[in-house]
Amino acid sequence: MPQTLNGDPGLYDFSPYRDRPRIIWPNGKTVAVWVAPNLEYYEIDPPANPHRKSWTKPHPDVVGYGHRDHSNRVSHWRMADAMSRHGFPGSVSLSVALCQHHPEVVADANARGWEFFSHGIYNTRYSYGMDEAQERQIIEDSIRTVKDATGQTIRGWLAPALTHTSRTLDLIAEYGLDYTCDLYHDDQVQAVKTATGDLASIPYSLEVNDHYGFFVYNMSPREYADALIRQYERLAVEGEKSGTVMCIPLHAYLIGQPHRIAAFEGVLEHIAADGRAWITRAGEIVDAWRAQQTGAAA
Amino acid sequence: MTLDAACLEYPNRRQGYDHDLYAWSNLHERKPVVWPTGKGVAVWVCIDLEWFPITPEDQPFRAPGHMQTAYPDYRHYTSREYGTRVGFYRLLDALAKANVVASVAVNGAVAERYPQVIADIVAAGHEIIAHSTDMNGTIATGLPEADERALIQHSLDALEKASGQRPRGWLSIARSQSWNTVRLLKEAGLDYSCDWVNDELPWRFNNGLINLPLNHELSDRQIVTVQQHSAESYAQQMTDAYDWLSREAKQSGGGRLLPLNVTPYILGLPYRIEAFERLIADLAARPDAWFARGDQIIEAWSASEG
């Protein structure tokens, strides 16, 4: 159990970005690139969590709900086809209830060879305030639901709407999950301290997340594409010393809009043609890193 | 700490939606829609024409673009009026120059206050869509049903009186609806609403009302006012969207829709209007573009629906 001492949540040891053991990616690649589409379901009338409101308007929040629904009617396929055209598999951050609501979307991702990890039951249900039994319930639900729908056993976790408790990481490690996408402290895979089990932190990204690009930094579609290419170029160079990780976290209802998708497809084309990228899925990145660690929890 | 048990119960976790308003469908698997003369992309210009009382009301919420300072907020009142007096006429001229038609989503109060504007819209061949009463006429759950019904009636009556035609379409302020809106719009005899942004082609609610999606992500309010991009960037983004949709139309054999939701007090400024004029002229020159009013689009869609 991580101890919160003097404000430090106790997740990992400090390790400066210098003189680290060299991480080597397969075939001489310098940067592992993974794309993380968030396949989500937002409820139209969710129960209230006292710690966070789901919608800004009284239900139904027509624009908020409709915007997310665009993913599951239109833009998922637009985004996924662009990824497939350039050889990018997805590692899916999944609201697992999507397996019930729109199994067609989940089946499409599965058929493309994408990996699934849990992003909670719905993106309108938050972990804040859950007791341990409740949190176990959503982890067990996630494992069971994804297994039933896709045949895959989930290996990772991105907290629903990024809402945690201080026991989340211990619990997912106990259930045998291999990675968390919730920690943003590094550009390389890192070990996470947990009560039991080996857990890795794989770099996801807030900063180059399409949501941040468009609605925090207010980038135009072409500016966002440029930002992704700069992010890639720097990590590809730095990865010559020790393998780096670049994640591209996406939401189809954002990146799959007609004014954004062409610029984004240009990014995929650039990375695929470059030659330095190991274009793969989250699980393979964590496995390759794990194989290079000495000792159980490095 | 324990969360209320309801937060871990999922009574609507089932195949399809967690509501009964409309059914799921994948745009890419539908029967292709055919636009008149086989055009690839329907370009739907929809201008919001609004009147903001200087006395804003916050029930159920304050409309985007409304008054911001203590009373009297002359700065925002007059800036919005500028849109109706000046900016709107620049937009009308740009459409006329390109010889294209559009929809104008009009507050009932504009018809009551400025009948000349309504006459100019009708004379140019544009469609009038009902856009509530005035910018205090917001709708959300909590608005009493009788008030919402009266608001819809009042808007339709005012627009019909000034234009001679009862509007067939409805756009809520901020696209905001209550649980009752879809039913009340149908009861009021409307054929379509434009509030749901979940799709890129028309679709039907379970009660038969059509939704013609007016994508807020492609609006000048979102791109210029919220995201603070230039008018030139806005035009570039619309051109990129058009090119993509045109390619999809060719590849899929089904028509696509590009909604251009614009606002007189945003794009109608002297330093922004040229970007809009160039955009409209450029798109109007595309061989696969069909500039159409909202009612023409739903007619064409309905014809190829069955």
PDB file of N, CA, C and O in Angstrom, chain A residues 41 43-44 59 65-67 69-70 72-74 77-78 100-102 121-122 125 128-129 131 134 141 145 214-215 218 221-222 257-261 265, chain B residues 1-3 6-7 9 12-19 22-24 26-28 141 179 198-200 215 217 222 227 229 236-237 240-241 244 248:
ATOM      1  N   TYR A  41     -18.517   5.103 -23.488  1.00  0.00           N
ATOM      2  CA  TYR A  41     -19.957   5.340 -23.432  1.00  0.00           C
ATOM      3  C   TYR A  41     -20.224   6.298 -22.276  1.00  0.00           C
ATOM      4  O   TYR A  41     -19.834   6.044 -21.144  1.00  0.00           O
ATOM      5  N   GLU A  43     -23.245   8.036 -20.210  1.00  0.00           N
ATOM      6  CA  GLU A  43     -24.686   7.862 -19.977  1.00  0.00           C
ATOM      7  C   GLU A  43     -25.420   9.194 -20.099  1.00  0.00           C
ATOM      8  O   GLU A  43     -24.898  10.247 -19.738  1.00  0.00           O
ATOM      9  N   ILE A  44     -26.669   9.093 -20.546  1.00  0.00           N
ATOM     10  CA  ILE A  44     -27.462  10.311 -20.718  1.00  0.00           C
ATOM     11  C   ILE A  44     -28.005  10.811 -19.380  1.00  0.00           C
ATOM     12  O   ILE A  44     -28.214  12.011 -19.206  1.00  0.00           O
ATOM     13  N   HIS A  59     -29.817  17.044 -17.222  1.00  0.00           N
ATOM     14  CA  HIS A  59     -29.942  15.950 -18.190  1.00  0.00           C
ATOM     15  C   HIS A  59     -31.224  16.130 -19.003  1.00  0.00           C
ATOM     16  O   HIS A  59     -32.230  16.499 -18.419  1.00  0.00           O
ATOM     17  N   TYR A  65     -23.748  14.807 -24.772  1.00  0.00           N
ATOM     18  CA  TYR A  65     -24.067  13.411 -25.070  1.00  0.00           C
ATOM     19  C   TYR A  65     -23.946  13.126 -26.566  1.00  0.00           C
ATOM     20  O   TYR A  65     -23.345  12.134 -26.990  1.00  0.00           O
ATOM     21  N   GLY A  66     -24.501  14.027 -27.376  1.00  0.00           N
ATOM     22  CA  GLY A  66     -24.475  13.825 -28.820  1.00  0.00           C
ATOM     23  C   GLY A  66     -23.051  13.817 -29.374  1.00  0.00           C
ATOM     24  O   GLY A  66     -22.726  13.040 -30.275  1.00  0.00           O
ATOM     25  N   HIS A  67     -22.211  14.690 -28.817  1.00  0.00           N
ATOM     26  CA  HIS A  67     -20.817  14.755 -29.254  1.00  0.00           C
ATOM     27  C   HIS A  67     -20.138  13.394 -29.057  1.00  0.00           C
ATOM     28  O   HIS A  67     -19.499  12.858 -29.955  1.00  0.00           O
ATOM     29  N   ASP A  69     -21.644  10.530 -28.722  1.00  0.00           N
ATOM     30  CA  ASP A  69     -22.357   9.543 -29.531  1.00  0.00           C
ATOM     31  C   ASP A  69     -21.835   9.530 -30.973  1.00  0.00           C
ATOM     32  O   ASP A  69     -21.898   8.501 -31.659  1.00  0.00           O
ATOM     33  N   HIS A  70     -21.301  10.662 -31.415  1.00  0.00           N
ATOM     34  CA  HIS A  70     -20.727  10.757 -32.765  1.00  0.00           C
ATOM     35  C   HIS A  70     -19.674   9.667 -32.981  1.00  0.00           C
ATOM     36  O   HIS A  70     -19.562   9.088 -34.068  1.00  0.00           O
ATOM     37  N   ASN A  72     -19.650   6.657 -31.866  1.00  0.00           N
ATOM     38  CA  ASN A  72     -20.215   5.324 -32.025  1.00  0.00           C
ATOM     39  C   ASN A  72     -21.149   5.188 -33.226  1.00  0.00           C
ATOM     40  O   ASN A  72     -21.625   4.098 -33.522  1.00  0.00           O
ATOM     41  N   ARG A  73     -21.401   6.294 -33.917  1.00  0.00           N
ATOM     42  CA  ARG A  73     -22.231   6.254 -35.137  1.00  0.00           C
ATOM     43  C   ARG A  73     -21.420   6.600 -36.387  1.00  0.00           C
ATOM     44  O   ARG A  73     -21.755   6.142 -37.483  1.00  0.00           O
ATOM     45  N   VAL A  74     -20.403   7.443 -36.234  1.00  0.00           N
ATOM     46  CA  VAL A  74     -19.706   7.982 -37.404  1.00  0.00           C
ATOM     47  C   VAL A  74     -18.188   7.847 -37.313  1.00  0.00           C
ATOM     48  O   VAL A  74     -17.544   7.206 -38.142  1.00  0.00           O
ATOM     49  N   TRP A  77     -15.156   4.613 -37.101  1.00  0.00           N
ATOM     50  CA  TRP A  77     -14.693   3.919 -38.313  1.00  0.00           C
ATOM     51  C   TRP A  77     -13.755   4.791 -39.129  1.00  0.00           C
ATOM     52  O   TRP A  77     -12.827   4.301 -39.751  1.00  0.00           O
ATOM     53  N   ARG A  78     -14.020   6.092 -39.122  1.00  0.00           N
ATOM     54  CA  ARG A  78     -13.161   7.029 -39.851  1.00  0.00           C
ATOM     55  C   ARG A  78     -11.753   7.006 -39.248  1.00  0.00           C
ATOM     56  O   ARG A  78     -10.753   6.924 -39.957  1.00  0.00           O
ATOM     57  N   GLN A 100     -21.930  -3.869 -24.068  1.00  0.00           N
ATOM     58  CA  GLN A 100     -23.371  -4.108 -24.075  1.00  0.00           C
ATOM     59  C   GLN A 100     -24.078  -3.150 -25.038  1.00  0.00           C
ATOM     60  O   GLN A 100     -24.888  -3.571 -25.847  1.00  0.00           O
ATOM     61  N   HIS A 101     -23.757  -1.846 -24.947  1.00  0.00           N
ATOM     62  CA  HIS A 101     -24.537  -0.859 -25.713  1.00  0.00           C
ATOM     63  C   HIS A 101     -24.291  -0.965 -27.217  1.00  0.00           C
ATOM     64  O   HIS A 101     -25.231  -0.997 -27.996  1.00  0.00           O
ATOM     65  N   HIS A 102     -23.038  -0.944 -27.602  1.00  0.00           N
ATOM     66  CA  HIS A 102     -22.717  -0.961 -29.033  1.00  0.00           C
ATOM     67  C   HIS A 102     -21.653  -2.018 -29.313  1.00  0.00           C
ATOM     68  O   HIS A 102     -20.490  -1.688 -29.599  1.00  0.00           O
ATOM     69  N   ILE A 121     -16.459   1.307 -16.143  1.00  0.00           N
ATOM     70  CA  ILE A 121     -17.705   0.792 -16.709  1.00  0.00           C
ATOM     71  C   ILE A 121     -18.269   1.815 -17.695  1.00  0.00           C
ATOM     72  O   ILE A 121     -18.590   1.493 -18.830  1.00  0.00           O
ATOM     73  N   TYR A 122     -18.420   3.045 -17.229  1.00  0.00           N
ATOM     74  CA  TYR A 122     -18.876   4.161 -18.070  1.00  0.00           C
ATOM     75  C   TYR A 122     -17.968   5.351 -17.786  1.00  0.00           C
ATOM     76  O   TYR A 122     -17.429   5.480 -16.690  1.00  0.00           O
ATOM     77  N   ARG A 125     -19.178   7.369 -14.660  1.00  0.00           N
ATOM     78  CA  ARG A 125     -19.142   6.796 -13.291  1.00  0.00           C
ATOM     79  C   ARG A 125     -17.725   7.004 -12.774  1.00  0.00           C
ATOM     80  O   ARG A 125     -16.764   6.673 -13.461  1.00  0.00           O
ATOM     81  N   TYR A 128     -14.164   8.116  -7.329  1.00  0.00           N
ATOM     82  CA  TYR A 128     -14.083   8.890  -6.088  1.00  0.00           C
ATOM     83  C   TYR A 128     -15.128   8.405  -5.087  1.00  0.00           C
ATOM     84  O   TYR A 128     -16.301   8.297  -5.424  1.00  0.00           O
ATOM     85  N   GLY A 129     -14.680   8.127  -3.875  1.00  0.00           N
ATOM     86  CA  GLY A 129     -15.615   7.751  -2.826  1.00  0.00           C
ATOM     87  C   GLY A 129     -15.899   6.266  -2.730  1.00  0.00           C
ATOM     88  O   GLY A 129     -16.611   5.829  -1.826  1.00  0.00           O
ATOM     89  N   ASP A 131     -15.559   2.411  -1.781  1.00  0.00           N
ATOM     90  CA  ASP A 131     -14.833   1.599  -0.803  1.00  0.00           C
ATOM     91  C   ASP A 131     -14.152   0.452  -1.546  1.00  0.00           C
ATOM     92  O   ASP A 131     -14.317   0.281  -2.757  1.00  0.00           O
ATOM     93  N   GLN A 134     -16.366  -1.971  -3.501  1.00  0.00           N
ATOM     94  CA  GLN A 134     -16.930  -1.360  -4.708  1.00  0.00           C
ATOM     95  C   GLN A 134     -15.890  -1.291  -5.820  1.00  0.00           C
ATOM     96  O   GLN A 134     -16.183  -1.555  -6.988  1.00  0.00           O
ATOM     97  N   ASP A 141     -15.792  -6.680 -12.845  1.00  0.00           N
ATOM     98  CA  ASP A 141     -16.740  -6.438 -13.942  1.00  0.00           C
ATOM     99  C   ASP A 141     -15.976  -6.192 -15.247  1.00  0.00           C
ATOM    100  O   ASP A 141     -16.285  -6.775 -16.301  1.00  0.00           O
ATOM    101  N   THR A 145     -16.330  -8.613 -18.355  1.00  0.00           N
ATOM    102  CA  THR A 145     -17.063  -8.062 -19.509  1.00  0.00           C
ATOM    103  C   THR A 145     -16.215  -8.100 -20.776  1.00  0.00           C
ATOM    104  O   THR A 145     -16.692  -8.480 -21.848  1.00  0.00           O
ATOM    105  N   PHE A 214      -7.015  20.064 -28.540  1.00  0.00           N
ATOM    106  CA  PHE A 214      -8.079  20.883 -29.122  1.00  0.00           C
ATOM    107  C   PHE A 214      -8.776  21.790 -28.111  1.00  0.00           C
ATOM    108  O   PHE A 214      -9.178  22.888 -28.449  1.00  0.00           O
ATOM    109  N   PHE A 215      -8.916  21.325 -26.869  1.00  0.00           N
ATOM    110  CA  PHE A 215      -9.753  22.090 -25.941  1.00  0.00           C
ATOM    111  C   PHE A 215      -9.019  22.680 -24.748  1.00  0.00           C
ATOM    112  O   PHE A 215      -9.583  23.485 -24.033  1.00  0.00           O
ATOM    113  N   ASN A 218      -6.289  24.598 -27.430  1.00  0.00           N
ATOM    114  CA  ASN A 218      -7.025  25.250 -28.529  1.00  0.00           C
ATOM    115  C   ASN A 218      -6.296  25.210 -29.863  1.00  0.00           C
ATOM    116  O   ASN A 218      -6.287  26.189 -30.618  1.00  0.00           O
ATOM    117  N   PRO A 221      -6.587  21.815 -36.189  1.00  0.00           N
ATOM    118  CA  PRO A 221      -6.220  20.445 -36.584  1.00  0.00           C
ATOM    119  C   PRO A 221      -4.785  20.344 -37.105  1.00  0.00           C
ATOM    120  O   PRO A 221      -4.066  19.409 -36.775  1.00  0.00           O
ATOM    121  N   ARG A 222      -4.373  21.307 -37.898  1.00  0.00           N
ATOM    122  CA  ARG A 222      -3.010  21.239 -38.447  1.00  0.00           C
ATOM    123  C   ARG A 222      -1.956  21.522 -37.378  1.00  0.00           C
ATOM    124  O   ARG A 222      -0.869  20.946 -37.405  1.00  0.00           O
ATOM    125  N   GLN A 257     -13.459  13.999 -36.557  1.00  0.00           N
ATOM    126  CA  GLN A 257     -14.290  15.029 -37.189  1.00  0.00           C
ATOM    127  C   GLN A 257     -13.734  15.316 -38.580  1.00  0.00           C
ATOM    128  O   GLN A 257     -12.521  15.232 -38.810  1.00  0.00           O
ATOM    129  N   PRO A 258     -14.609  15.703 -39.495  1.00  0.00           N
ATOM    130  CA  PRO A 258     -14.151  15.834 -40.889  1.00  0.00           C
ATOM    131  C   PRO A 258     -13.076  16.897 -41.089  1.00  0.00           C
ATOM    132  O   PRO A 258     -12.292  16.802 -42.030  1.00  0.00           O
ATOM    133  N   HIS A 259     -13.005  17.912 -40.220  1.00  0.00           N
ATOM    134  CA  HIS A 259     -11.980  18.947 -40.409  1.00  0.00           C
ATOM    135  C   HIS A 259     -10.647  18.572 -39.755  1.00  0.00           C
ATOM    136  O   HIS A 259      -9.678  19.311 -39.881  1.00  0.00           O
ATOM    137  N   ARG A 260     -10.611  17.428 -39.041  1.00  0.00           N
ATOM    138  CA  ARG A 260      -9.384  17.070 -38.331  1.00  0.00           C
ATOM    139  C   ARG A 260      -8.698  15.820 -38.856  1.00  0.00           C
ATOM    140  O   ARG A 260      -7.494  15.641 -38.671  1.00  0.00           O
ATOM    141  N   ILE A 261      -9.468  14.930 -39.486  1.00  0.00           N
ATOM    142  CA  ILE A 261      -8.934  13.593 -39.728  1.00  0.00           C
ATOM    143  C   ILE A 261      -7.819  13.595 -40.772  1.00  0.00           C
ATOM    144  O   ILE A 261      -6.852  12.826 -40.653  1.00  0.00           O
ATOM    145  N   GLU A 265      -4.196  11.994 -40.278  1.00  0.00           N
ATOM    146  CA  GLU A 265      -3.707  10.891 -41.106  1.00  0.00           C
ATOM    147  C   GLU A 265      -2.304  11.191 -41.626  1.00  0.00           C
ATOM    148  O   GLU A 265      -1.477  10.281 -41.766  1.00  0.00           O
TER     149      GLU A 265
ATOM    150  N   MET B   1     -15.124   5.261   3.622  1.00  0.00           N
ATOM    151  CA  MET B   1     -15.963   5.968   2.651  1.00  0.00           C
ATOM    152  C   MET B   1     -16.632   4.958   1.718  1.00  0.00           C
ATOM    153  O   MET B   1     -15.997   4.036   1.247  1.00  0.00           O
ATOM    154  N   THR B   2     -17.884   5.116   1.523  1.00  0.00           N
ATOM    155  CA  THR B   2     -18.626   4.234   0.610  1.00  0.00           C
ATOM    156  C   THR B   2     -19.492   5.097  -0.284  1.00  0.00           C
ATOM    157  O   THR B   2     -20.092   6.070   0.174  1.00  0.00           O
ATOM    158  N   LEU B   3     -19.528   4.720  -1.527  1.00  0.00           N
ATOM    159  CA  LEU B   3     -20.348   5.459  -2.482  1.00  0.00           C
ATOM    160  C   LEU B   3     -21.766   4.913  -2.443  1.00  0.00           C
ATOM    161  O   LEU B   3     -21.968   3.713  -2.253  1.00  0.00           O
ATOM    162  N   ALA B   6     -26.341   3.211  -5.720  1.00  0.00           N
ATOM    163  CA  ALA B   6     -26.854   3.527  -7.061  1.00  0.00           C
ATOM    164  C   ALA B   6     -25.724   3.819  -8.049  1.00  0.00           C
ATOM    165  O   ALA B   6     -25.890   3.646  -9.258  1.00  0.00           O
ATOM    166  N   CYS B   7     -24.570   4.237  -7.522  1.00  0.00           N
ATOM    167  CA  CYS B   7     -23.447   4.552  -8.407  1.00  0.00           C
ATOM    168  C   CYS B   7     -22.814   3.294  -8.983  1.00  0.00           C
ATOM    169  O   CYS B   7     -21.951   3.378  -9.861  1.00  0.00           O
ATOM    170  N   GLU B   9     -24.956   0.636  -9.831  1.00  0.00           N
ATOM    171  CA  GLU B   9     -26.058  -0.079 -10.461  1.00  0.00           C
ATOM    172  C   GLU B   9     -26.244   0.476 -11.867  1.00  0.00           C
ATOM    173  O   GLU B   9     -26.090   1.675 -12.093  1.00  0.00           O
ATOM    174  N   ASN B  12     -29.763   0.620 -17.134  1.00  0.00           N
ATOM    175  CA  ASN B  12     -29.923   0.778 -18.593  1.00  0.00           C
ATOM    176  C   ASN B  12     -28.756   0.210 -19.381  1.00  0.00           C
ATOM    177  O   ASN B  12     -28.507   0.607 -20.513  1.00  0.00           O
ATOM    178  N   ARG B  13     -28.030  -0.721 -18.752  1.00  0.00           N
ATOM    179  CA  ARG B  13     -26.887  -1.343 -19.439  1.00  0.00           C
ATOM    180  C   ARG B  13     -27.423  -2.482 -20.301  1.00  0.00           C
ATOM    181  O   ARG B  13     -27.695  -3.577 -19.818  1.00  0.00           O
ATOM    182  N   ARG B  14     -27.590  -2.212 -21.570  1.00  0.00           N
ATOM    183  CA  ARG B  14     -28.275  -3.129 -22.480  1.00  0.00           C
ATOM    184  C   ARG B  14     -27.837  -2.811 -23.900  1.00  0.00           C
ATOM    185  O   ARG B  14     -27.211  -1.780 -24.141  1.00  0.00           O
ATOM    186  N   GLN B  15     -28.199  -3.649 -24.829  1.00  0.00           N
ATOM    187  CA  GLN B  15     -27.862  -3.349 -26.219  1.00  0.00           C
ATOM    188  C   GLN B  15     -28.652  -2.135 -26.700  1.00  0.00           C
ATOM    189  O   GLN B  15     -29.845  -1.999 -26.419  1.00  0.00           O
ATOM    190  N   GLY B  16     -27.980  -1.276 -27.431  1.00  0.00           N
ATOM    191  CA  GLY B  16     -28.592  -0.021 -27.867  1.00  0.00           C
ATOM    192  C   GLY B  16     -28.356   1.055 -26.816  1.00  0.00           C
ATOM    193  O   GLY B  16     -27.542   0.903 -25.917  1.00  0.00           O
ATOM    194  N   TYR B  17     -29.106   2.135 -26.948  1.00  0.00           N
ATOM    195  CA  TYR B  17     -28.857   3.287 -26.073  1.00  0.00           C
ATOM    196  C   TYR B  17     -29.447   3.120 -24.681  1.00  0.00           C
ATOM    197  O   TYR B  17     -30.281   2.242 -24.433  1.00  0.00           O
ATOM    198  N   ASP B  18     -29.038   4.016 -23.806  1.00  0.00           N
ATOM    199  CA  ASP B  18     -29.593   4.077 -22.453  1.00  0.00           C
ATOM    200  C   ASP B  18     -30.778   5.050 -22.411  1.00  0.00           C
ATOM    201  O   ASP B  18     -31.036   5.690 -21.399  1.00  0.00           O
ATOM    202  N   HIS B  19     -31.462   5.203 -23.555  1.00  0.00           N
ATOM    203  CA  HIS B  19     -32.668   6.036 -23.647  1.00  0.00           C
ATOM    204  C   HIS B  19     -33.488   5.522 -24.818  1.00  0.00           C
ATOM    205  O   HIS B  19     -32.984   4.687 -25.606  1.00  0.00           O
ATOM    206  N   TYR B  22     -34.053   7.577 -29.777  1.00  0.00           N
ATOM    207  CA  TYR B  22     -33.748   7.192 -31.162  1.00  0.00           C
ATOM    208  C   TYR B  22     -32.928   5.911 -31.137  1.00  0.00           C
ATOM    209  O   TYR B  22     -32.420   5.511 -30.091  1.00  0.00           O
ATOM    210  N   ALA B  23     -32.810   5.281 -32.293  1.00  0.00           N
ATOM    211  CA  ALA B  23     -32.094   4.013 -32.390  1.00  0.00           C
ATOM    212  C   ALA B  23     -30.676   4.218 -32.905  1.00  0.00           C
ATOM    213  O   ALA B  23     -30.392   5.189 -33.612  1.00  0.00           O
ATOM    214  N   TRP B  24     -29.813   3.271 -32.561  1.00  0.00           N
ATOM    215  CA  TRP B  24     -28.423   3.327 -33.025  1.00  0.00           C
ATOM    216  C   TRP B  24     -28.331   2.947 -34.495  1.00  0.00           C
ATOM    217  O   TRP B  24     -29.102   2.096 -34.971  1.00  0.00           O
ATOM    218  N   ASN B  26     -24.974   2.839 -37.721  1.00  0.00           N
ATOM    219  CA  ASN B  26     -23.632   3.184 -38.172  1.00  0.00           C
ATOM    220  C   ASN B  26     -23.743   3.859 -39.542  1.00  0.00           C
ATOM    221  O   ASN B  26     -24.189   3.247 -40.503  1.00  0.00           O
ATOM    222  N   LEU B  27     -23.329   5.110 -39.600  1.00  0.00           N
ATOM    223  CA  LEU B  27     -23.458   5.884 -40.849  1.00  0.00           C
ATOM    224  C   LEU B  27     -22.856   5.145 -42.049  1.00  0.00           C
ATOM    225  O   LEU B  27     -23.403   5.199 -43.154  1.00  0.00           O
ATOM    226  N   HIS B  28     -21.757   4.447 -41.801  1.00  0.00           N
ATOM    227  CA  HIS B  28     -21.024   3.843 -42.920  1.00  0.00           C
ATOM    228  C   HIS B  28     -21.693   2.568 -43.448  1.00  0.00           C
ATOM    229  O   HIS B  28     -21.255   2.028 -44.456  1.00  0.00           O
ATOM    230  N   THR B 141     -34.231  20.679 -19.095  1.00  0.00           N
ATOM    231  CA  THR B 141     -35.084  20.015 -18.131  1.00  0.00           C
ATOM    232  C   THR B 141     -35.220  20.900 -16.896  1.00  0.00           C
ATOM    233  O   THR B 141     -34.223  21.448 -16.405  1.00  0.00           O
ATOM    234  N   TRP B 179     -36.158  16.850 -21.554  1.00  0.00           N
ATOM    235  CA  TRP B 179     -36.673  15.512 -21.887  1.00  0.00           C
ATOM    236  C   TRP B 179     -37.945  15.614 -22.737  1.00  0.00           C
ATOM    237  O   TRP B 179     -38.324  14.670 -23.425  1.00  0.00           O
ATOM    238  N   ASN B 198     -24.806  14.250 -33.041  1.00  0.00           N
ATOM    239  CA  ASN B 198     -24.223  12.907 -32.954  1.00  0.00           C
ATOM    240  C   ASN B 198     -23.997  12.250 -34.307  1.00  0.00           C
ATOM    241  O   ASN B 198     -23.572  11.103 -34.356  1.00  0.00           O
ATOM    242  N   ASP B 199     -24.300  12.916 -35.394  1.00  0.00           N
ATOM    243  CA  ASP B 199     -24.258  12.244 -36.692  1.00  0.00           C
ATOM    244  C   ASP B 199     -23.884  13.260 -37.759  1.00  0.00           C
ATOM    245  O   ASP B 199     -23.782  14.454 -37.469  1.00  0.00           O
ATOM    246  N   GLU B 200     -23.671  12.768 -38.978  1.00  0.00           N
ATOM    247  CA  GLU B 200     -23.345  13.673 -40.081  1.00  0.00           C
ATOM    248  C   GLU B 200     -24.337  13.568 -41.227  1.00  0.00           C
ATOM    249  O   GLU B 200     -24.082  14.077 -42.317  1.00  0.00           O
ATOM    250  N   ASN B 215     -23.446  20.345 -36.798  1.00  0.00           N
ATOM    251  CA  ASN B 215     -22.240  20.049 -36.007  1.00  0.00           C
ATOM    252  C   ASN B 215     -21.661  21.303 -35.341  1.00  0.00           C
ATOM    253  O   ASN B 215     -21.185  22.209 -36.019  1.00  0.00           O
ATOM    254  N   GLU B 217     -18.988  21.488 -33.668  1.00  0.00           N
ATOM    255  CA  GLU B 217     -17.525  21.527 -33.807  1.00  0.00           C
ATOM    256  C   GLU B 217     -17.106  22.320 -35.044  1.00  0.00           C
ATOM    257  O   GLU B 217     -15.990  22.826 -35.104  1.00  0.00           O
ATOM    258  N   GLN B 222     -17.594  27.879 -32.160  1.00  0.00           N
ATOM    259  CA  GLN B 222     -16.631  26.959 -31.566  1.00  0.00           C
ATOM    260  C   GLN B 222     -15.209  27.311 -31.999  1.00  0.00           C
ATOM    261  O   GLN B 222     -14.302  27.410 -31.175  1.00  0.00           O
ATOM    262  N   GLN B 227     -12.325  28.483 -29.499  1.00  0.00           N
ATOM    263  CA  GLN B 227     -10.940  28.034 -29.668  1.00  0.00           C
ATOM    264  C   GLN B 227     -10.012  29.158 -30.118  1.00  0.00           C
ATOM    265  O   GLN B 227      -8.799  28.979 -30.165  1.00  0.00           O
ATOM    266  N   HIS B 229      -9.400  30.693 -32.991  1.00  0.00           N
ATOM    267  CA  HIS B 229      -8.656  30.629 -34.240  1.00  0.00           C
ATOM    268  C   HIS B 229      -9.067  31.804 -35.127  1.00  0.00           C
ATOM    269  O   HIS B 229     -10.142  32.372 -34.966  1.00  0.00           O
ATOM    270  N   GLN B 236      -9.893  27.458 -43.644  1.00  0.00           N
ATOM    271  CA  GLN B 236      -9.028  26.316 -43.984  1.00  0.00           C
ATOM    272  C   GLN B 236      -9.617  25.006 -43.442  1.00  0.00           C
ATOM    273  O   GLN B 236      -9.646  23.977 -44.119  1.00  0.00           O
ATOM    274  N   GLN B 237     -10.094  25.062 -42.197  1.00  0.00           N
ATOM    275  CA  GLN B 237     -10.658  23.860 -41.574  1.00  0.00           C
ATOM    276  C   GLN B 237     -11.917  23.393 -42.309  1.00  0.00           C
ATOM    277  O   GLN B 237     -12.146  22.195 -42.476  1.00  0.00           O
ATOM    278  N   ASP B 240     -10.753  21.754 -45.502  1.00  0.00           N
ATOM    279  CA  ASP B 240     -10.249  20.402 -45.207  1.00  0.00           C
ATOM    280  C   ASP B 240     -11.417  19.436 -44.977  1.00  0.00           C
ATOM    281  O   ASP B 240     -11.383  18.289 -45.421  1.00  0.00           O
ATOM    282  N   ALA B 241     -12.436  19.911 -44.249  1.00  0.00           N
ATOM    283  CA  ALA B 241     -13.602  19.060 -43.982  1.00  0.00           C
ATOM    284  C   ALA B 241     -14.306  18.716 -45.288  1.00  0.00           C
ATOM    285  O   ALA B 241     -14.681  17.564 -45.539  1.00  0.00           O
ATOM    286  N   TRP B 244     -12.392  16.121 -47.279  1.00  0.00           N
ATOM    287  CA  TRP B 244     -12.513  14.779 -46.711  1.00  0.00           C
ATOM    288  C   TRP B 244     -13.877  14.169 -47.038  1.00  0.00           C
ATOM    289  O   TRP B 244     -13.976  13.017 -47.466  1.00  0.00           O
ATOM    290  N   GLU B 248     -14.955  10.852 -49.128  1.00  0.00           N
ATOM    291  CA  GLU B 248     -15.803   9.780 -48.583  1.00  0.00           C
ATOM    292  C   GLU B 248     -17.016   9.531 -49.473  1.00  0.00           C
ATOM    293  O   GLU B 248     -17.427   8.395 -49.664  1.00  0.00           O
TER     294      GLU B 248
END
